[in-house]
PDB file of N, CA and C in Angstrom:
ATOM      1  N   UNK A 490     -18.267  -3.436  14.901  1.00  0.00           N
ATOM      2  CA  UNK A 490     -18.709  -4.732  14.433  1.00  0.00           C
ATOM      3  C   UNK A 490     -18.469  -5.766  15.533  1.00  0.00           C
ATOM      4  N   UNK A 491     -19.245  -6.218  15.947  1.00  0.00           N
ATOM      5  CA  UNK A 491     -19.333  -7.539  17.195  1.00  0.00           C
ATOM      6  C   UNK A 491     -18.438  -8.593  16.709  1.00  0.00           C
ATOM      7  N   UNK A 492     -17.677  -9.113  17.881  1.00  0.00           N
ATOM      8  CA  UNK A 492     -16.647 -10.098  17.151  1.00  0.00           C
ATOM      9  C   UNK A 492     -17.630 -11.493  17.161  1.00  0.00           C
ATOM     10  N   UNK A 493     -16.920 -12.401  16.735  1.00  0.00           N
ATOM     11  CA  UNK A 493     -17.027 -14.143  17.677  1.00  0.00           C
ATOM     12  C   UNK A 493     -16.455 -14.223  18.356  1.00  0.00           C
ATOM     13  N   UNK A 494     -16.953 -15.099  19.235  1.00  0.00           N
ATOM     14  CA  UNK A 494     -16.395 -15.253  20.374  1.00  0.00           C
ATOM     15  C   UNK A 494     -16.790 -17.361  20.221  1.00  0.00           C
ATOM     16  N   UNK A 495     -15.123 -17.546  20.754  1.00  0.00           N
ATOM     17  CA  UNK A 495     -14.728 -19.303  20.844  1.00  0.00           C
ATOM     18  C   UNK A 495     -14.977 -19.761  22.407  1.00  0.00           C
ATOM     19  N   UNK A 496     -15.573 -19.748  22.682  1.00  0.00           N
ATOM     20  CA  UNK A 496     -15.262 -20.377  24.589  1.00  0.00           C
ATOM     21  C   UNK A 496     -15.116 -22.009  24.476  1.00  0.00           C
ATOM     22  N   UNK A 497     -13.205 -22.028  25.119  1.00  0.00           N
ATOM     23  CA  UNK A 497     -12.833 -23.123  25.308  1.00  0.00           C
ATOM     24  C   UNK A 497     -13.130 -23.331  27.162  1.00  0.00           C
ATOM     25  N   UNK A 498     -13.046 -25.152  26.697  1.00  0.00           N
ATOM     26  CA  UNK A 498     -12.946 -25.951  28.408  1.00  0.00           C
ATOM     27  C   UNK A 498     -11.883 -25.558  29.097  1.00  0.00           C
ATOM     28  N   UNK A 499     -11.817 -25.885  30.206  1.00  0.00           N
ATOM     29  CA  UNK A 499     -10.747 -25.750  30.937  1.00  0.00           C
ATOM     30  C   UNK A 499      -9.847 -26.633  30.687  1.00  0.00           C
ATOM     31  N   UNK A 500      -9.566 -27.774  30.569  1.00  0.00           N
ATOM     32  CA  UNK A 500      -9.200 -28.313  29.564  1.00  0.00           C
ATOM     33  C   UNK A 500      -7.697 -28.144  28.710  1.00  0.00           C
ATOM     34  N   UNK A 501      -8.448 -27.080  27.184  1.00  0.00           N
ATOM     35  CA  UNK A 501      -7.817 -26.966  26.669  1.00  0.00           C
ATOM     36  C   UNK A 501      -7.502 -25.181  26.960  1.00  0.00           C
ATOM     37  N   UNK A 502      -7.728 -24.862  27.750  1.00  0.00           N
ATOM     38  CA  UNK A 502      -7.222 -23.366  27.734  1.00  0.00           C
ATOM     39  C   UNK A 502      -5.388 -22.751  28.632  1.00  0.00           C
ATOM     40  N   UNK A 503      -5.234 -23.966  28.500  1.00  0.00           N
ATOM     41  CA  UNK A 503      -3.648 -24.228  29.377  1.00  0.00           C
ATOM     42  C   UNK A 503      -2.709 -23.966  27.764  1.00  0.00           C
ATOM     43  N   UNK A 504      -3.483 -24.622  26.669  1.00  0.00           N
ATOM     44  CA  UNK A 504      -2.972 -24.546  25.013  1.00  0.00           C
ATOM     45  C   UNK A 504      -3.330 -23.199  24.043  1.00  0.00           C
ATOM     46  N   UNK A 505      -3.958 -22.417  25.226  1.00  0.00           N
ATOM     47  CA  UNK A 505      -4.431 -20.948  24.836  1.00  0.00           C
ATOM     48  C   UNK A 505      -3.788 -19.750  24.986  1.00  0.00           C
ATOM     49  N   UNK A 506      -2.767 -19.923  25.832  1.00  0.00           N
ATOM     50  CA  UNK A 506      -1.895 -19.113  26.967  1.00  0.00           C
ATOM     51  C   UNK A 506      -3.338 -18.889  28.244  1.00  0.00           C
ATOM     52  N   UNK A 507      -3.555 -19.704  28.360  1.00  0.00           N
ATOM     53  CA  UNK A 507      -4.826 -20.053  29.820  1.00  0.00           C
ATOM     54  C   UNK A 507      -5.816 -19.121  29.403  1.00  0.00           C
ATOM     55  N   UNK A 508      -6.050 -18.759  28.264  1.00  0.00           N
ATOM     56  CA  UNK A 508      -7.567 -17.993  27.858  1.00  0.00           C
ATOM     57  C   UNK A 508      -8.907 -18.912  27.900  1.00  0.00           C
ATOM     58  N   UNK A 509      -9.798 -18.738  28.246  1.00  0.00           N
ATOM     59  CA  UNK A 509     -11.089 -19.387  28.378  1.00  0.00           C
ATOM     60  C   UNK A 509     -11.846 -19.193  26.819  1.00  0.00           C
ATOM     61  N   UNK A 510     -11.538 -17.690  26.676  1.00  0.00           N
ATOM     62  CA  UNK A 510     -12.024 -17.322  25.725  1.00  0.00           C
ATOM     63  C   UNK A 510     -11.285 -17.344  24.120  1.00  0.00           C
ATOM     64  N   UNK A 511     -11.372 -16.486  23.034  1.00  0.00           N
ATOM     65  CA  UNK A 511     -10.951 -16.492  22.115  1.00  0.00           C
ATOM     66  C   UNK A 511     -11.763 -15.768  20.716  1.00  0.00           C
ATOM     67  N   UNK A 512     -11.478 -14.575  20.481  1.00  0.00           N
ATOM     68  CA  UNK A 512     -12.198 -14.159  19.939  1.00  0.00           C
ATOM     69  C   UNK A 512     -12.143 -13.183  18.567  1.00  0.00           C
ATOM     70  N   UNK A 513     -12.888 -13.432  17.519  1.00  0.00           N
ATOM     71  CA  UNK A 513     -11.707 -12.651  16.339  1.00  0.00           C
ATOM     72  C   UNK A 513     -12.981 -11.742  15.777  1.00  0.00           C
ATOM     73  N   UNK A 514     -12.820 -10.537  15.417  1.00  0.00           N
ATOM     74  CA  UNK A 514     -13.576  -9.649  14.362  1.00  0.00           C
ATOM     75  C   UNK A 514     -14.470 -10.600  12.903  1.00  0.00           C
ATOM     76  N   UNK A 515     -15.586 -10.193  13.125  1.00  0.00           N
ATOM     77  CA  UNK A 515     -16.001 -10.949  12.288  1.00  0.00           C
ATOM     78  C   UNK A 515     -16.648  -9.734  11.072  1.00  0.00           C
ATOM     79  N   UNK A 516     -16.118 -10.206  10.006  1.00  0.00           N
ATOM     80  CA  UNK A 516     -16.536  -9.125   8.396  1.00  0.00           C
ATOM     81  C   UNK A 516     -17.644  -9.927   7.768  1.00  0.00           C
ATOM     82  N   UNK A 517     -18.835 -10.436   8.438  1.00  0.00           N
ATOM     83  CA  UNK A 517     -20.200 -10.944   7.907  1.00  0.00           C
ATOM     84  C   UNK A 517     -20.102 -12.471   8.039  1.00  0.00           C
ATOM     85  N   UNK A 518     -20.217 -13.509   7.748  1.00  0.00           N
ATOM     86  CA  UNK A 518     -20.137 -15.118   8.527  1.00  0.00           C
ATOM     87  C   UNK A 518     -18.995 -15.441   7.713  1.00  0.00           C
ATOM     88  N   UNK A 519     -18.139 -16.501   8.310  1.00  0.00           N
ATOM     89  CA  UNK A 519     -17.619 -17.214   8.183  1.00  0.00           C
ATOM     90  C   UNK A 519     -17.424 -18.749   9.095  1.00  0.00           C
ATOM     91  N   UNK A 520     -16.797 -19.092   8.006  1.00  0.00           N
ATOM     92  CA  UNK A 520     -17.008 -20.705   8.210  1.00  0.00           C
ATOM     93  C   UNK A 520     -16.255 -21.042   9.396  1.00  0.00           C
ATOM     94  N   UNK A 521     -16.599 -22.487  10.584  1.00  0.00           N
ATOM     95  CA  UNK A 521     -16.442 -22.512  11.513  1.00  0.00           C
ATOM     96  C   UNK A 521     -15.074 -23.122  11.300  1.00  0.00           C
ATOM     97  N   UNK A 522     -14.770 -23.445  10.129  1.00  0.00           N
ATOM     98  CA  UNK A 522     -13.130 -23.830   9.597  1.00  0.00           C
ATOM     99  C   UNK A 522     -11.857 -22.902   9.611  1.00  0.00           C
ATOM    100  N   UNK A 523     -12.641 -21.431   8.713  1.00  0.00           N
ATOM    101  CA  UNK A 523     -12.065 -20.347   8.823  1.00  0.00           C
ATOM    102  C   UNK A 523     -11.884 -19.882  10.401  1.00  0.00           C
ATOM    103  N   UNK A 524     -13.077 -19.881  11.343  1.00  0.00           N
ATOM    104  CA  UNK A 524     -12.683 -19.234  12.752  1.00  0.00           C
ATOM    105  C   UNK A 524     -11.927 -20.012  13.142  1.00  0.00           C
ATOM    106  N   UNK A 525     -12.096 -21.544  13.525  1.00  0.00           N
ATOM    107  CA  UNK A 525     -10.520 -22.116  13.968  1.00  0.00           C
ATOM    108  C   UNK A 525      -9.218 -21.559  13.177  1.00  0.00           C
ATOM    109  N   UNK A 526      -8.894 -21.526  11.910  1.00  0.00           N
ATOM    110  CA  UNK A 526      -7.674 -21.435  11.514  1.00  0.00           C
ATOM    111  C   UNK A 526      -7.328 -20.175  12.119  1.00  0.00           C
ATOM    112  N   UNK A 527      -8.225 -19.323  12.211  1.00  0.00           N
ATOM    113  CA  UNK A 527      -8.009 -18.077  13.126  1.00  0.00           C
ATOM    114  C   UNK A 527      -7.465 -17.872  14.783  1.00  0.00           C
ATOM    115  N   UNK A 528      -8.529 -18.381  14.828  1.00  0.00           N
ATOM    116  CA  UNK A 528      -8.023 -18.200  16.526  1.00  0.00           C
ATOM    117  C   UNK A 528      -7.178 -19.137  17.119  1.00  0.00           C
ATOM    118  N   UNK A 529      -6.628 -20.420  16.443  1.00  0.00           N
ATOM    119  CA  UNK A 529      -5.845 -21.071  16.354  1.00  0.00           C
ATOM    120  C   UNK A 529      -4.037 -20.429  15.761  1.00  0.00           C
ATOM    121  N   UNK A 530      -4.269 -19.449  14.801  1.00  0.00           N
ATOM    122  CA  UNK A 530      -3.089 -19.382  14.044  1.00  0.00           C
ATOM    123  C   UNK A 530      -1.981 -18.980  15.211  1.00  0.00           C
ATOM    124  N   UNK A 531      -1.873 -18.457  16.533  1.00  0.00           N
ATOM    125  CA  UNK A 531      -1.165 -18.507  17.346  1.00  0.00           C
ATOM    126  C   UNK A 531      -0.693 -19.291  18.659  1.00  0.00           C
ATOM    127  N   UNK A 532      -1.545 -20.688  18.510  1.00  0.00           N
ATOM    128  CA  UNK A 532      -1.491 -21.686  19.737  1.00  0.00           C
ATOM    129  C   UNK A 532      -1.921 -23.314  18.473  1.00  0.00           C
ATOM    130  N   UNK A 533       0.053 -23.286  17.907  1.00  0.00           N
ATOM    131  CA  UNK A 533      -0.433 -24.750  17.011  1.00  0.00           C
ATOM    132  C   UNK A 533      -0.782 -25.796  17.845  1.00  0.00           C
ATOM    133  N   UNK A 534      -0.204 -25.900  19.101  1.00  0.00           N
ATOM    134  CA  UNK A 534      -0.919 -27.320  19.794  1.00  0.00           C
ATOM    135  C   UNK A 534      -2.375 -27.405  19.881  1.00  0.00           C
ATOM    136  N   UNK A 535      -2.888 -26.179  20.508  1.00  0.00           N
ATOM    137  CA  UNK A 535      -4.016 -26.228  20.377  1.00  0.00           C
ATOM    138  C   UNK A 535      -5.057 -26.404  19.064  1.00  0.00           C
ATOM    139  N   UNK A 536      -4.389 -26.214  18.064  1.00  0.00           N
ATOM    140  CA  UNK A 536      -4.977 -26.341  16.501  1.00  0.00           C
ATOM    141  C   UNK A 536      -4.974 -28.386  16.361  1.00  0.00           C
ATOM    142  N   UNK A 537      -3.755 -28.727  16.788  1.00  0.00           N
ATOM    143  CA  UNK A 537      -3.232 -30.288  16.741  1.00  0.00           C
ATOM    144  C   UNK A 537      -4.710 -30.535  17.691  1.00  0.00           C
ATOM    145  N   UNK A 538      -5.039 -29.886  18.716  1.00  0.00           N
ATOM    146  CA  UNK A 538      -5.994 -31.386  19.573  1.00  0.00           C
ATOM    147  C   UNK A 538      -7.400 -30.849  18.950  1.00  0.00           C
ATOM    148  N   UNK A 539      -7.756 -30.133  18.459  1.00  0.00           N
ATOM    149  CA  UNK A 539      -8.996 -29.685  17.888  1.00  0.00           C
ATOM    150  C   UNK A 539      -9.140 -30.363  16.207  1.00  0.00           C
ATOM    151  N   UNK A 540      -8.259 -30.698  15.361  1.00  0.00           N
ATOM    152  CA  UNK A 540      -8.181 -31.733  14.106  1.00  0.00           C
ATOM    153  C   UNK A 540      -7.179 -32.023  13.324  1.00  0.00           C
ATOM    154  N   UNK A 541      -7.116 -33.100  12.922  1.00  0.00           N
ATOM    155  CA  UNK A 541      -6.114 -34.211  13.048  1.00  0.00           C
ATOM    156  C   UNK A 541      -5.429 -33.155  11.622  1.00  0.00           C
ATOM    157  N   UNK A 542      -4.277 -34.482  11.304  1.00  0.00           N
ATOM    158  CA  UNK A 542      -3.451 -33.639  10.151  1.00  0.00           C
ATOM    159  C   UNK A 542      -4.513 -33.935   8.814  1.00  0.00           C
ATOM    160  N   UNK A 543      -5.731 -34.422   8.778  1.00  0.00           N
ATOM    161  CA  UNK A 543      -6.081 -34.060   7.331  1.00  0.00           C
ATOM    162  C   UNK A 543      -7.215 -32.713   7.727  1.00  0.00           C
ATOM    163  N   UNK A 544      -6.994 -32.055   9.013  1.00  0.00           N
ATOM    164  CA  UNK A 544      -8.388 -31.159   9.016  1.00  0.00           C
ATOM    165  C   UNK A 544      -9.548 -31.473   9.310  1.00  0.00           C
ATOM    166  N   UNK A 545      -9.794 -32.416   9.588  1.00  0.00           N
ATOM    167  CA  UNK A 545     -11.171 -32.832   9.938  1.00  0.00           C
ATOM    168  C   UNK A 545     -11.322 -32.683  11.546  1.00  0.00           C
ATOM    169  N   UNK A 546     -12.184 -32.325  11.883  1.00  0.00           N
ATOM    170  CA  UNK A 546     -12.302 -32.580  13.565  1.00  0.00           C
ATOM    171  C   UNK A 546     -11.565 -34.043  13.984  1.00  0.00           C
ATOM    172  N   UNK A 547     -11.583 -33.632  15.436  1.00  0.00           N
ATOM    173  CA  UNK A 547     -11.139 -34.677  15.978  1.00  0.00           C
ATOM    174  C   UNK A 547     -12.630 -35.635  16.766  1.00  0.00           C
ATOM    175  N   UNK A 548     -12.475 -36.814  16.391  1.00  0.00           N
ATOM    176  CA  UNK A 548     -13.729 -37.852  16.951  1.00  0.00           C
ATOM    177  C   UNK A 548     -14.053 -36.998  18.336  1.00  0.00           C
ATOM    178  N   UNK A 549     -13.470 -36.775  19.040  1.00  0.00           N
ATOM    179  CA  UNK A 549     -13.534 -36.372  20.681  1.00  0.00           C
ATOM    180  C   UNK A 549     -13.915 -34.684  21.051  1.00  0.00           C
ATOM    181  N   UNK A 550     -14.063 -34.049  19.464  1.00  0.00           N
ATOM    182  CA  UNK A 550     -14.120 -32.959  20.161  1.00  0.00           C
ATOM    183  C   UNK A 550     -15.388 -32.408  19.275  1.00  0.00           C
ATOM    184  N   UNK A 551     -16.424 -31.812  20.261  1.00  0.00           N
ATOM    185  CA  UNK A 551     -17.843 -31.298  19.656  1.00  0.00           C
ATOM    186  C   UNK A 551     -17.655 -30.295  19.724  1.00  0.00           C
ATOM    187  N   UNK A 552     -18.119 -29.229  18.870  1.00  0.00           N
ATOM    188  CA  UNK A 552     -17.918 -27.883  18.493  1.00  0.00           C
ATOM    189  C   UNK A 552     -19.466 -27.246  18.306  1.00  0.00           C
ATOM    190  N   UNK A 553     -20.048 -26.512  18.732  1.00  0.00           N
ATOM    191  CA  UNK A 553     -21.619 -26.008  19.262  1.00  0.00           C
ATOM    192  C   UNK A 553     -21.392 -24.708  18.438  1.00  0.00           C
ATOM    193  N   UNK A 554     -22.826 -24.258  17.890  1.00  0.00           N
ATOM    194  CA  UNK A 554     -22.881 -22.895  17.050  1.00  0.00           C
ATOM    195  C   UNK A 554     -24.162 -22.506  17.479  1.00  0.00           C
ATOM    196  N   UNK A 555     -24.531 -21.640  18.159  1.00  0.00           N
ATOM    197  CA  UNK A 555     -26.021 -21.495  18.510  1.00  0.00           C
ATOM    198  C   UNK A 555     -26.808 -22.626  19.197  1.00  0.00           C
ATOM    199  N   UNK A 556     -25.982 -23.269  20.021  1.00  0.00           N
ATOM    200  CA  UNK A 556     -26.350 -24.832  20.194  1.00  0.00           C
ATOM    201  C   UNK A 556     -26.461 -25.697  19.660  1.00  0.00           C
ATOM    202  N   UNK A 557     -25.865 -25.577  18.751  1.00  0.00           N
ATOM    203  CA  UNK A 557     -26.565 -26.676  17.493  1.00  0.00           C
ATOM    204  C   UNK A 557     -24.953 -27.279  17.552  1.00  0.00           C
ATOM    205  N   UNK A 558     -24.675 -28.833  17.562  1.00  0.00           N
ATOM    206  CA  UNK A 558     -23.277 -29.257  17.321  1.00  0.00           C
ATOM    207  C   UNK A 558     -23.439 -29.196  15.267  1.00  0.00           C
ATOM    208  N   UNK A 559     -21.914 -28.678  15.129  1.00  0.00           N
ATOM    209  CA  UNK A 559     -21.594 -28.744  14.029  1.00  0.00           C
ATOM    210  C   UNK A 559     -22.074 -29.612  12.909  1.00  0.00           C
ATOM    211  N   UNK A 560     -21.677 -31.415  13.905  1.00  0.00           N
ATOM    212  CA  UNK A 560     -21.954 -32.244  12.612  1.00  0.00           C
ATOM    213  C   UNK A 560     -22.818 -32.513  12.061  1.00  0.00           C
ATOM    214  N   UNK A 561     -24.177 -31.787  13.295  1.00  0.00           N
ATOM    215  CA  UNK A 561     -25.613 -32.090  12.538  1.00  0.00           C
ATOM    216  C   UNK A 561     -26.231 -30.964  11.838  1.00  0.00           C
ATOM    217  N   UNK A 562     -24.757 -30.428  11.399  1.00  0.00           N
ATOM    218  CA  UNK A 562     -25.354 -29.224  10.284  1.00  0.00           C
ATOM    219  C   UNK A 562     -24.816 -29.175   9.124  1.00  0.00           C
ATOM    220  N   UNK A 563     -23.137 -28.366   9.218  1.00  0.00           N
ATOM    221  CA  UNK A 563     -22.851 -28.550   7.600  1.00  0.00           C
ATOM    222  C   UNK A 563     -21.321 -28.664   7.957  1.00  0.00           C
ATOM    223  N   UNK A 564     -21.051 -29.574   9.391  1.00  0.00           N
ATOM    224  CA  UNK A 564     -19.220 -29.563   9.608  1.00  0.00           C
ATOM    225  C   UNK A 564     -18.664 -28.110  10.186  1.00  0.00           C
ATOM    226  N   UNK A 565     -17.368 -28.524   9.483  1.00  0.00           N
ATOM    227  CA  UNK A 565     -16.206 -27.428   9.213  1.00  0.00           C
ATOM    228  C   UNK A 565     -17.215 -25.715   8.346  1.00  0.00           C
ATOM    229  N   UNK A 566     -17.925 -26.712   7.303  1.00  0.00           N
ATOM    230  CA  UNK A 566     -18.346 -25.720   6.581  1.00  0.00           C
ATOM    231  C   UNK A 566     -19.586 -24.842   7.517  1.00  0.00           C
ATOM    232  N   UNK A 567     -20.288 -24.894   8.556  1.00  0.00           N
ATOM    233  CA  UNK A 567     -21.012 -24.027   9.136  1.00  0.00           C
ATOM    234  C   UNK A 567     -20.717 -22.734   8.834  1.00  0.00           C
ATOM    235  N   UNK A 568     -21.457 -22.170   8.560  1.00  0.00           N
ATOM    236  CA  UNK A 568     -21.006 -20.441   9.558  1.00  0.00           C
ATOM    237  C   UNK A 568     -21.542 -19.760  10.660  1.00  0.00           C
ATOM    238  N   UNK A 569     -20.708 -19.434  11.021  1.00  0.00           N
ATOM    239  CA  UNK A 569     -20.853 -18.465  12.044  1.00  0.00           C
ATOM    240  C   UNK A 569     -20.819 -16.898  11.719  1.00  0.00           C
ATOM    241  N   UNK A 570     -22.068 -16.198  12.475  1.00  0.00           N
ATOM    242  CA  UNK A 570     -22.294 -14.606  11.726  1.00  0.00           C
ATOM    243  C   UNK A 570     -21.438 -13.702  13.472  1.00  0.00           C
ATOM    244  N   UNK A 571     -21.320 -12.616  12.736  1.00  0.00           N
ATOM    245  CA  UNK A 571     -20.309 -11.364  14.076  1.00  0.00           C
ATOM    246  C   UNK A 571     -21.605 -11.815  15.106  1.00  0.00           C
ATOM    247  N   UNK A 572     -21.043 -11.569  16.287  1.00  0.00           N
ATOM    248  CA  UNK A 572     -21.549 -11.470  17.814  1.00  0.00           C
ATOM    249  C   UNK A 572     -22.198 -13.413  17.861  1.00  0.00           C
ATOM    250  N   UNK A 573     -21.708 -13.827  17.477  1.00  0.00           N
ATOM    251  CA  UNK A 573     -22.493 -15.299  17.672  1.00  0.00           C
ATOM    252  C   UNK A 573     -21.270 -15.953  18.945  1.00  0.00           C
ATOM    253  N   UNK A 574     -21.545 -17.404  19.299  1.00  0.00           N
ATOM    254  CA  UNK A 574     -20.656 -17.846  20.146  1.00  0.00           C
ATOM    255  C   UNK A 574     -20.636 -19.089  20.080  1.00  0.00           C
ATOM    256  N   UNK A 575     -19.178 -19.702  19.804  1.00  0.00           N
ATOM    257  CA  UNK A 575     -18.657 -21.238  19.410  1.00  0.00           C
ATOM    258  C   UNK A 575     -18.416 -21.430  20.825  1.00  0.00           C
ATOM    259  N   UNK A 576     -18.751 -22.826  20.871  1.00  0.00           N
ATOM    260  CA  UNK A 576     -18.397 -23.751  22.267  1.00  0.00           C
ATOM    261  C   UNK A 576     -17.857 -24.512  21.898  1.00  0.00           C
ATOM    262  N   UNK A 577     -16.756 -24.871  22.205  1.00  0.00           N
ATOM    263  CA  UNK A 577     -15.823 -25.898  21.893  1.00  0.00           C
ATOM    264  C   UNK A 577     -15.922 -26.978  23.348  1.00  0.00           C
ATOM    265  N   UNK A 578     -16.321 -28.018  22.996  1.00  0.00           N
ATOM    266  CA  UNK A 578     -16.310 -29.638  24.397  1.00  0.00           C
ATOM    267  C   UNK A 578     -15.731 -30.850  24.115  1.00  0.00           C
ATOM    268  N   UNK A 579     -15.037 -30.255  24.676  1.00  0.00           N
ATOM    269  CA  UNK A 579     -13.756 -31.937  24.604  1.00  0.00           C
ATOM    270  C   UNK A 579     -14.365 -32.840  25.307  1.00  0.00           C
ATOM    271  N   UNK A 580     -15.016 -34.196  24.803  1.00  0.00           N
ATOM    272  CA  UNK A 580     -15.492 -35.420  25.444  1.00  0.00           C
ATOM    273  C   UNK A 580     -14.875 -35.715  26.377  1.00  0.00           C
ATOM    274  N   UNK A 581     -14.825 -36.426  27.418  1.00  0.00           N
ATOM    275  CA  UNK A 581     -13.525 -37.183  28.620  1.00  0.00           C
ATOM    276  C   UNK A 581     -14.007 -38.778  28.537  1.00  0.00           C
ATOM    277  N   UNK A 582     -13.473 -39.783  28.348  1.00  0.00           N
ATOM    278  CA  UNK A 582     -14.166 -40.953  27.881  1.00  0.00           C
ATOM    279  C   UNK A 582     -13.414 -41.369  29.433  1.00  0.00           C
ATOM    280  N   UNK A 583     -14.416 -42.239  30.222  1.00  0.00           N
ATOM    281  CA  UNK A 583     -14.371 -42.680  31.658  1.00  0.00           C
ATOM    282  C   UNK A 583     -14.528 -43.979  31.471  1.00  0.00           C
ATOM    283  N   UNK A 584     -14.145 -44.815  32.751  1.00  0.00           N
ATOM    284  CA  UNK A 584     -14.284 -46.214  32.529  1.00  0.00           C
ATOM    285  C   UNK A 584     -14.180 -46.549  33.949  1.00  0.00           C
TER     286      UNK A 584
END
């Protein structure tokens, strides 16, 4: 069964143990809420800069599913099906 696969920035992959990647077995789609709590459940900082303490994303960070960013679909609640690939992009706000 093809996993998901998370590809973080460089960025945040120092909060990964320096993985770029991140990737969990997938048993038919699940929600792009469920794959964070996943591939998160062993790097809590990295769970902290990806959404705040009520769970919601963080303003700064866009999360891609087939290209498509999350919020212009269904959030947290998206799914993602086995062999697909999340992009996670941390904004950098410049001045």
């Amino acid at each position: 069964m093809p996993d998901i696969t998370v590809v973080l920035p460089s960025v945040l992959q120092p909060l990964a143990g320096g993985q770029s990647y991140l990737t969990t077995p997938a048993d038919g789609a699940v929600t792009v809420e469920n794959l964070l709590d996943t591939v998160t459940g062993n790097y809590p900082v990295l769970a902290r800069r990806l959404r705040d303490e009520t769970g919601s994303l963080r303003r700064y960070v866009n999360i891609y599913v087939n290209g498509e960013e999350v919020r212009r679909l269904k959030g947290l609640d998206t799914e993602v099906a086995a062999g697909q690939e999340v992009l996670i992009i941390q904004s950098v706000a410049g001045g």
